[in-house]
Amino acid sequence: MSRVALACFLAGALALPAAGCGSSSSTGAAGAAIAPAGTQVFISIDTTFDSSNWEAGRSLLAKFPDGDGALSRLLEQLTSQGVDFERDVRPALGPETDLVALDLSGSGAIVGLTQPQDREKLAALLRKADASLVTREVAGWTVFADSDANLDEFEQMRKEGTLDSGAYRDISGAVAEDGLVHVYVAGEALQATPLRGVFGADAPALAFSLKPEGGGVRLEGAAKPVSSDLFSDEFKAALPAEVPRGVFAYVGASNVERQLSALRDVLAEAAPGLERVLERAEAELGVSLEEDVFPLFAEESALYVRPGFPIPEVTLVTQVDDEQGAVETLDKLGVGLAEYFAGAEPTSVDVAGVNAKQVAINDFVSLYYAAFDGNLVLTTSRQGIAALRSENGRLADSEAFKEALSEAGTPDETTGFVYVNLTEALPAVLGLLGAGGLDVPAWVSANLEPLQSLVLWGERDGDLATFTGFLSIQ
């Protein structure tokens, strides 16, 4: 479907009154039994329009000051195209509308399918598309595309089986099947993208689900099969109990040494010239990425941001067994940095009783690093070290942090997680933009206020990796 037809049911459905909603819900991707087994990408959209998904979506949109206004503008645009939701859209679509990408090469071959309440209404809606579309009846579904050739290919591929088997069946159940949108990407599809260098011949199938909820939007994803070189094992995070309060962005991971090594292998194959540059740099500095730098991340690590002046404080903490060896590695890297920034050679400084090193990038920005209490710390502020040494509160005790993880349903053990306190992070970003001379309109700030927090995390069970994200909207 074109942008006109697609926009009309997305915008029009959200504009429906709440009365009578929730009478039905999506039952999953029934269209997978119609799509060919060789489908590259399959997108299923809940188009019941009176399901719990749409009701939740309307409730969330109402929390934004300009939510109703944005919908009104969309509906006005649709009206100018001669499209009315109740008259033209609702009867034209079935409870599920799917988009099937048969081929991603060249201009691609994309087919849509639904079970319309009124076939004539669907035909009329498709005639209002930006490009001419043709339709065909297949197994009780109306299938549409921009050419008969694509519909022929669709039917020919169906002779080899349908999508509701094999990789799709294995992975689709790993994400919520009753979401507003459900997406499946075949492993073969990744082979046609730059990601083929990451996964090689064993590219996993992917599945995603987007589901509005009462307090926000939940995104679930899955990948299968996966290897330990690219996907970490689960761990219970200990560093939030050491990291100071005031953090508005936090990324925690464990044993990313393997991932860093795998990434270098990918880059070496994709960009041999860059690999030669890295090898020369290693020789000049006397530092090996594989033997000296990557092992610094063999245990738990955390990268976080706190308020600071003139820029926010950015701190990296990683657990190390050999504190002296870790500092020596950074000393060598600091000496190399001095070749690009005059006066940036590491100098010893005392920070809260810790023997640290300072690397002056310019008159306003310095990097500080030190190793203590089993951690290597690299930060943009003296306070980044001092706060770790203080007896003040910790991130793990922060009510905002605990509430965000609890609302998102974050488990105790993950393969890594991201936490962003949006009520503090967004004003900080807007402040930096303002300091840089960019005038941020007041309506932008007002419509960012409902965003409370963002939490992302991963899990792994054998060759199945999953991730979940929750955007809290209040």
Coordinates of C-alpha atoms in Angstrom, one line a residue:
M1 CA 0.0 0.0 0.0
S2 CA 1.2 3.6 -0.6
R3 CA 1.8 6.3 1.9
V4 CA -1.8 7.5 1.5
A5 CA -3.4 4.1 2.3
L6 CA -1.0 3.2 5.0
A7 CA -1.2 6.6 6.8
C8 CA -5.0 6.6 6.7
F9 CA -5.5 3.5 8.8
L10 CA -2.7 4.3 11.2
A11 CA -3.8 7.9 11.8
G12 CA -7.5 7.2 11.4
A13 CA -7.5 4.4 13.9
L14 CA -5.8 6.4 16.6
A15 CA -8.4 9.1 16.1
L16 CA -11.3 6.7 16.9
P17 CA -13.2 7.5 20.1
A18 CA -12.3 5.3 23.0
A19 CA -15.9 4.1 23.6
G20 CA -16.4 0.5 22.6
C21 CA -12.7 -0.2 22.4
G22 CA -11.1 -3.4 23.7
S23 CA -13.7 -5.7 22.3
S24 CA -11.2 -7.8 20.4
S25 CA -7.4 -8.3 20.2
S26 CA -4.9 -9.5 17.7
T27 CA -4.5 -13.2 17.5
G28 CA -1.0 -13.2 15.9
A29 CA 0.2 -13.3 12.3
A30 CA -2.4 -15.5 10.6
G31 CA -1.0 -14.3 7.3
A32 CA 2.2 -16.4 8.0
A33 CA 0.1 -19.3 6.7
I34 CA -0.4 -17.5 3.4
A35 CA 3.1 -15.9 2.9
P36 CA 5.7 -18.1 1.1
A37 CA 8.3 -19.9 3.1
G38 CA 11.0 -18.0 1.2
T39 CA 9.7 -14.6 2.4
Q40 CA 12.6 -12.3 3.2
V41 CA 10.8 -9.8 5.5
F42 CA 7.2 -10.3 6.9
I43 CA 5.4 -7.4 8.7
S44 CA 2.1 -8.0 10.3
I45 CA 0.0 -5.1 11.6
D46 CA -3.0 -5.3 13.9
T47 CA -5.8 -3.6 11.9
T48 CA -8.8 -4.5 14.1
F49 CA -8.7 -0.8 15.2
D50 CA -10.7 -1.6 18.3
S51 CA -8.3 -3.9 20.0
S52 CA -6.5 -3.3 23.3
N53 CA -3.4 -2.3 21.2
W54 CA -5.1 0.6 19.6
E55 CA -6.8 1.6 22.9
A56 CA -3.5 1.7 24.7
G57 CA -2.0 3.7 21.7
R58 CA -4.7 6.3 21.9
S59 CA -4.2 6.6 25.7
L60 CA -0.4 7.1 25.3
L61 CA -0.9 9.7 22.5
A62 CA -3.2 11.7 24.7
K63 CA -0.4 12.2 27.2
F64 CA 1.4 14.5 24.7
P65 CA 0.3 18.1 24.6
D66 CA 0.3 18.1 20.8
G67 CA -1.0 14.6 20.3
D68 CA -4.5 15.5 19.3
G69 CA -3.2 18.3 17.1
A70 CA -0.9 16.0 15.2
L71 CA -3.7 13.6 14.5
S72 CA -6.0 16.4 13.3
R73 CA -3.3 17.5 10.8
L74 CA -2.9 13.9 9.6
L75 CA -6.6 13.5 9.2
E76 CA -6.9 16.8 7.3
Q77 CA -4.2 15.6 4.9
L78 CA -6.1 12.3 4.4
T79 CA -9.3 14.2 3.8
S80 CA -7.7 16.2 1.1
Q81 CA -6.9 12.9 -0.6
G82 CA -10.6 12.0 -0.5
V83 CA -10.1 9.3 2.3
D84 CA -12.5 9.0 5.2
F85 CA -11.6 6.4 7.9
E86 CA -15.1 5.2 8.8
R87 CA -16.3 5.1 5.2
D88 CA -13.1 4.0 3.3
V89 CA -10.6 2.4 5.7
R90 CA -12.4 0.4 8.4
P91 CA -14.4 -1.8 6.0
A92 CA -11.5 -2.1 3.6
L93 CA -9.1 -4.0 5.9
G94 CA -9.4 -7.2 7.8
P95 CA -8.2 -7.8 11.4
E96 CA -4.7 -8.2 10.2
T97 CA -2.8 -6.5 7.3
D98 CA 0.6 -7.9 6.2
L99 CA 3.4 -6.8 4.1
V100 CA 5.6 -9.5 2.5
A101 CA 9.0 -8.7 1.0
L102 CA 9.8 -11.5 -1.4
D103 CA 13.0 -10.1 -2.7
L104 CA 15.2 -7.2 -1.3
S105 CA 17.5 -6.9 -4.3
G106 CA 17.1 -4.1 -6.8
S107 CA 13.6 -2.5 -6.6
G108 CA 12.4 -5.5 -4.6
A109 CA 9.2 -7.4 -4.8
I110 CA 6.7 -6.5 -2.0
V111 CA 3.2 -7.9 -1.6
G112 CA 0.4 -6.9 0.8
L113 CA -2.4 -9.1 2.1
T114 CA -5.5 -8.8 4.2
Q115 CA -9.0 -10.3 4.6
P116 CA -11.2 -7.2 3.9
Q117 CA -14.6 -6.9 5.4
D118 CA -15.6 -5.4 2.0
R119 CA -13.6 -6.3 -1.1
E120 CA -15.0 -3.4 -3.1
K121 CA -14.0 -1.0 -0.3
L122 CA -10.4 -2.3 -0.4
A123 CA -10.3 -2.0 -4.2
A124 CA -11.5 1.6 -3.9
L125 CA -8.9 2.3 -1.3
L126 CA -6.1 0.8 -3.4
R127 CA -7.2 2.9 -6.4
K128 CA -6.3 6.0 -4.3
A129 CA -2.7 4.8 -3.9
D130 CA 0.1 6.8 -5.4
A131 CA 0.9 3.9 -7.8
S132 CA -1.4 1.5 -9.6
L133 CA -2.0 -1.7 -7.6
V134 CA -3.4 -5.0 -8.7
T135 CA -5.1 -7.6 -6.6
R136 CA -5.7 -11.3 -6.5
E137 CA -7.6 -13.8 -4.3
V138 CA -5.3 -16.4 -2.6
A139 CA -6.6 -18.9 -0.1
G140 CA -9.3 -16.6 1.2
W141 CA -7.0 -13.5 1.4
T142 CA -6.8 -10.5 -0.9
V143 CA -3.2 -10.1 -2.1
F144 CA -2.1 -6.9 -3.7
A145 CA 1.1 -5.6 -5.3
D146 CA 2.2 -3.1 -7.9
S147 CA 2.5 -5.7 -10.7
D148 CA 1.0 -9.0 -11.8
A149 CA 4.6 -10.3 -12.0
N150 CA 5.0 -9.8 -8.2
L151 CA 1.7 -11.7 -7.6
D152 CA 2.9 -14.5 -9.9
E153 CA 6.1 -14.7 -8.0
F154 CA 4.1 -14.8 -4.7
E155 CA 2.0 -17.7 -5.9
Q156 CA 5.0 -19.6 -7.4
M157 CA 7.0 -19.3 -4.2
R158 CA 4.0 -20.6 -2.2
K159 CA 4.4 -23.9 -3.9
E160 CA 7.5 -24.5 -1.9
G161 CA 5.6 -24.1 1.4
T162 CA 4.4 -21.3 3.6
L163 CA 6.1 -19.1 6.2
D164 CA 4.4 -20.6 9.3
S165 CA 7.0 -23.3 9.5
G166 CA 10.8 -23.5 9.9
A167 CA 12.7 -20.5 11.2
Y168 CA 9.6 -18.3 11.5
R169 CA 7.9 -20.8 13.7
D170 CA 11.0 -21.2 15.8
I171 CA 11.5 -17.6 16.5
S172 CA 8.1 -15.8 16.3
G173 CA 7.0 -17.2 19.7
A174 CA 10.0 -15.6 21.3
V175 CA 8.4 -12.2 21.0
A176 CA 4.8 -11.0 21.8
E177 CA 2.6 -12.2 19.0
D178 CA -0.3 -10.0 20.1
G179 CA 1.6 -6.7 19.5
L180 CA 0.5 -3.9 17.3
V181 CA 3.3 -4.7 14.8
H182 CA 5.1 -8.0 14.4
V183 CA 8.2 -8.2 12.1
Y184 CA 10.1 -11.2 10.9
V185 CA 13.4 -11.0 9.0
A186 CA 14.8 -14.2 7.5
G187 CA 18.5 -14.9 7.9
E188 CA 18.9 -14.9 4.2
A189 CA 17.8 -11.3 4.1
L190 CA 20.8 -10.3 6.2
Q191 CA 23.1 -11.8 3.6
A192 CA 22.1 -8.9 1.3
T193 CA 23.2 -6.3 3.8
P194 CA 26.5 -5.1 5.3
L195 CA 25.6 -7.3 8.3
R196 CA 26.7 -10.4 6.3
G197 CA 30.2 -9.6 7.4
V198 CA 29.2 -9.8 11.0
F199 CA 27.3 -13.1 10.9
G200 CA 28.9 -14.8 7.9
A201 CA 27.0 -17.8 6.5
D202 CA 25.2 -18.4 9.8
A203 CA 23.1 -15.2 9.9
P204 CA 20.2 -15.6 12.4
A205 CA 16.6 -15.0 11.7
L206 CA 15.2 -12.0 13.6
A207 CA 11.8 -11.2 15.1
F208 CA 10.4 -8.0 16.6
S209 CA 7.2 -7.0 18.2
L210 CA 5.9 -3.5 19.2
K211 CA 3.2 -3.3 21.8
P212 CA 1.6 -0.2 23.5
E213 CA 0.9 -0.7 27.1
G214 CA -0.8 1.5 29.8
G215 CA 2.5 3.0 31.0
G216 CA 4.5 3.0 27.8
V217 CA 5.6 1.1 24.7
R218 CA 7.3 -2.3 24.8
L219 CA 9.6 -3.5 22.1
E220 CA 10.7 -7.2 22.0
G221 CA 13.2 -8.8 19.7
A222 CA 14.8 -12.2 19.2
A223 CA 17.6 -13.7 17.1
K224 CA 18.3 -17.3 16.4
P225 CA 20.7 -19.0 16.0
V226 CA 23.4 -17.0 17.7
S227 CA 27.0 -17.6 18.8
S228 CA 28.8 -16.6 22.0
D229 CA 31.3 -14.6 19.9
L230 CA 28.7 -12.0 19.2
F231 CA 26.2 -12.4 22.0
S232 CA 27.3 -12.3 25.7
D233 CA 26.2 -14.7 28.4
E234 CA 23.9 -13.5 31.2
F235 CA 25.3 -11.9 34.4
K236 CA 24.0 -10.2 37.5
A237 CA 25.2 -6.6 37.5
A238 CA 27.3 -5.5 40.4
L239 CA 28.6 -2.1 39.3
P240 CA 25.3 -0.2 39.9
A241 CA 26.0 -0.8 43.6
E242 CA 29.4 1.0 43.1
V243 CA 28.4 3.7 40.6
P244 CA 27.4 7.0 42.3
R245 CA 23.9 8.5 42.2
G246 CA 22.9 11.2 39.7
V247 CA 23.4 9.0 36.6
F248 CA 21.0 9.8 33.8
A249 CA 22.3 7.3 31.3
Y250 CA 24.0 3.9 32.0
V251 CA 25.1 1.0 29.8
G252 CA 26.2 -2.2 31.6
A253 CA 27.8 -5.2 30.0
S254 CA 30.1 -8.1 30.9
N255 CA 32.9 -9.9 29.1
V256 CA 32.7 -7.9 25.8
E257 CA 36.3 -8.9 25.1
R258 CA 34.9 -11.6 22.7
Q259 CA 32.6 -9.1 20.9
L260 CA 35.4 -6.6 20.5
S261 CA 37.7 -9.3 19.0
A262 CA 34.9 -10.5 16.7
L263 CA 34.3 -6.9 15.6
R264 CA 37.9 -6.4 14.7
D265 CA 37.8 -9.6 12.6
V266 CA 34.8 -8.3 10.7
L267 CA 36.5 -4.9 10.1
A268 CA 39.7 -6.6 9.0
E269 CA 37.8 -8.5 6.3
A270 CA 35.6 -5.6 5.3
A271 CA 38.3 -2.9 5.4
P272 CA 41.8 -4.3 5.1
G273 CA 43.3 -0.8 4.9
L274 CA 41.9 0.1 8.3
E275 CA 43.4 -3.1 9.7
R276 CA 46.8 -2.2 8.4
V277 CA 46.5 1.3 10.1
L278 CA 45.6 -0.4 13.4
E279 CA 48.6 -2.8 13.1
R280 CA 51.0 0.2 12.5
A281 CA 49.5 2.0 15.5
E282 CA 49.9 -1.0 17.7
A283 CA 53.5 -1.3 16.7
E284 CA 54.3 2.4 17.4
L285 CA 52.5 2.4 20.7
G286 CA 53.7 -1.0 21.9
V287 CA 50.1 -1.9 22.7
S288 CA 48.1 -4.8 21.3
L289 CA 44.4 -4.5 21.0
E290 CA 43.9 -8.3 21.4
E291 CA 46.4 -8.8 24.2
D292 CA 46.3 -5.5 26.1
V293 CA 43.2 -3.4 25.4
F294 CA 40.4 -5.9 24.8
P295 CA 41.2 -7.9 28.0
L296 CA 40.4 -4.8 30.0
F297 CA 36.8 -5.6 29.2
A298 CA 36.9 -9.3 30.2
E299 CA 34.7 -8.7 33.3
E300 CA 31.8 -6.4 34.0
S301 CA 32.0 -2.9 32.5
A302 CA 29.8 0.2 32.8
L303 CA 29.6 3.5 30.8
Y304 CA 27.5 6.2 32.4
V305 CA 26.7 9.9 32.2
R306 CA 26.1 12.4 35.0
P307 CA 25.5 16.1 35.1
G308 CA 28.6 18.2 34.8
F309 CA 29.9 21.6 33.7
P310 CA 30.6 22.7 31.0
I311 CA 29.7 19.3 29.6
P312 CA 28.1 16.3 31.3
E313 CA 30.5 13.9 33.1
V314 CA 31.1 10.7 31.1
T315 CA 32.7 7.8 33.0
L316 CA 33.8 4.3 32.1
V317 CA 34.4 1.7 34.8
T318 CA 35.6 -1.8 34.1
Q319 CA 36.6 -4.5 36.5
V320 CA 40.3 -5.6 36.2
D321 CA 42.5 -8.1 38.0
D322 CA 45.8 -6.3 37.3
E323 CA 45.3 -2.6 38.2
Q324 CA 48.9 -1.6 37.5
G325 CA 48.9 -3.3 34.1
A326 CA 45.6 -1.6 33.2
V327 CA 47.0 1.8 34.0
E328 CA 50.2 1.1 32.0
T329 CA 48.1 0.3 29.0
L330 CA 46.3 3.6 29.3
D331 CA 49.6 5.4 29.8
K332 CA 50.8 4.1 26.5
L333 CA 47.6 5.1 24.8
G334 CA 47.9 8.5 26.4
V335 CA 51.4 9.0 25.0
G336 CA 50.0 8.2 21.6
L337 CA 47.2 10.7 22.0
A338 CA 49.8 13.4 22.8
E339 CA 50.9 13.2 19.1
Y340 CA 47.5 14.6 18.1
F341 CA 46.8 17.0 21.0
A342 CA 49.7 19.1 22.2
G343 CA 50.3 18.7 25.9
A344 CA 48.1 15.7 26.2
E345 CA 50.7 13.4 27.6
P346 CA 49.6 11.9 30.9
T347 CA 50.5 13.7 34.1
S348 CA 50.1 12.5 37.7
V349 CA 47.4 14.2 39.8
D350 CA 45.8 13.4 43.2
V351 CA 42.0 13.1 43.1
A352 CA 40.3 12.3 46.4
G353 CA 43.4 10.5 47.6
V354 CA 43.7 8.5 44.4
N355 CA 46.9 8.6 42.3
A356 CA 45.3 9.4 39.0
K357 CA 46.5 10.5 35.6
Q358 CA 45.3 13.6 33.6
V359 CA 45.3 13.9 29.9
A360 CA 44.5 17.5 28.8
I361 CA 42.7 17.5 25.5
N362 CA 42.3 21.3 25.5
D363 CA 41.9 24.2 27.9
F364 CA 38.4 23.0 28.8
V365 CA 38.3 19.2 28.5
S366 CA 40.6 16.6 30.2
L367 CA 40.5 12.9 30.6
Y368 CA 41.3 11.3 34.0
Y369 CA 42.0 7.7 34.7
A370 CA 43.0 5.6 37.6
A371 CA 42.7 2.0 39.0
F372 CA 41.5 1.3 42.5
D373 CA 39.2 -1.1 44.3
G374 CA 39.5 -3.6 41.5
N375 CA 38.2 -1.1 38.8
L376 CA 39.8 0.8 36.0
V377 CA 38.2 4.2 35.7
L378 CA 38.3 6.6 32.8
T379 CA 36.4 9.8 33.1
T380 CA 36.0 13.4 31.7
S381 CA 35.9 14.9 35.2
R382 CA 37.8 14.7 38.5
Q383 CA 34.4 14.3 40.1
G384 CA 34.0 11.0 38.2
I385 CA 36.8 9.5 40.4
A386 CA 35.9 11.4 43.6
A387 CA 32.3 10.3 43.4
L388 CA 33.3 6.6 43.2
R389 CA 35.4 7.1 46.3
S390 CA 32.8 8.9 48.3
E391 CA 30.3 7.4 50.8
N392 CA 27.3 9.0 49.1
G393 CA 24.4 7.1 47.6
R394 CA 24.7 4.7 44.8
L395 CA 22.8 4.2 41.5
A396 CA 21.4 0.9 42.8
D397 CA 19.7 2.8 45.6
S398 CA 18.2 5.5 43.4
E399 CA 14.4 5.4 43.4
A400 CA 14.2 6.5 39.7
F401 CA 16.6 3.7 38.7
K402 CA 14.7 1.1 40.7
E403 CA 11.3 2.2 39.5
A404 CA 12.4 2.3 35.9
L405 CA 13.8 -1.3 36.0
S406 CA 10.8 -2.5 37.9
E407 CA 8.2 -1.0 35.5
A408 CA 10.1 -2.4 32.5
G409 CA 10.2 -5.9 34.2
T410 CA 14.0 -6.1 33.9
P411 CA 15.3 -9.5 35.3
D412 CA 18.1 -9.8 37.7
E413 CA 20.4 -11.4 35.1
T414 CA 20.8 -10.1 31.6
T415 CA 23.4 -10.1 28.8
G416 CA 23.6 -6.3 29.3
F417 CA 21.3 -3.4 29.9
V418 CA 20.7 0.2 29.1
Y419 CA 19.0 2.7 31.5
V420 CA 18.2 6.3 30.6
N421 CA 16.4 8.7 33.0
L422 CA 14.7 10.8 30.3
T423 CA 13.4 13.3 32.7
E424 CA 17.0 14.4 33.4
A425 CA 18.7 13.3 30.1
L426 CA 16.5 15.2 27.7
P427 CA 16.8 18.6 29.5
A428 CA 20.6 18.1 29.6
V429 CA 20.6 17.5 25.8
L430 CA 18.3 20.4 25.1
G431 CA 20.6 22.6 27.3
L432 CA 23.6 21.6 25.3
L433 CA 21.8 22.4 22.1
G434 CA 20.8 25.7 23.5
A435 CA 24.4 26.5 24.6
G436 CA 25.5 25.6 21.0
G437 CA 23.2 28.3 19.6
L438 CA 20.4 26.1 18.5
D439 CA 17.0 27.6 19.5
V440 CA 14.8 24.7 20.6
P441 CA 11.1 25.5 20.2
A442 CA 9.0 25.4 23.4
W443 CA 6.6 22.9 21.9
V444 CA 9.5 20.4 21.5
S445 CA 10.3 20.6 25.2
A446 CA 6.6 20.3 26.1
N447 CA 6.1 17.2 24.1
L448 CA 9.2 15.5 25.5
E449 CA 8.0 15.9 29.1
P450 CA 5.8 12.8 29.1
L451 CA 8.9 10.6 28.4
Q452 CA 10.1 9.3 31.7
S453 CA 12.7 6.5 31.2
L454 CA 14.0 4.0 28.7
V455 CA 15.3 0.6 29.7
L456 CA 16.7 -2.0 27.3
W457 CA 18.2 -5.4 28.2
G458 CA 19.1 -8.7 26.6
E459 CA 18.8 -12.4 27.6
R460 CA 20.2 -15.6 26.1
D461 CA 19.1 -19.2 26.2
G462 CA 21.5 -21.4 24.2
D463 CA 21.4 -20.3 20.6
L464 CA 18.4 -17.9 21.2
A465 CA 19.1 -14.3 22.1
T466 CA 16.3 -11.9 23.0
F467 CA 16.1 -8.2 23.9
T468 CA 13.4 -6.1 25.4
G469 CA 13.0 -2.3 25.5
F470 CA 10.4 -0.3 27.5
L471 CA 9.8 3.4 27.0
S472 CA 7.9 4.8 30.0
I473 CA 5.4 7.5 29.1
Q474 CA 3.5 9.2 32.0

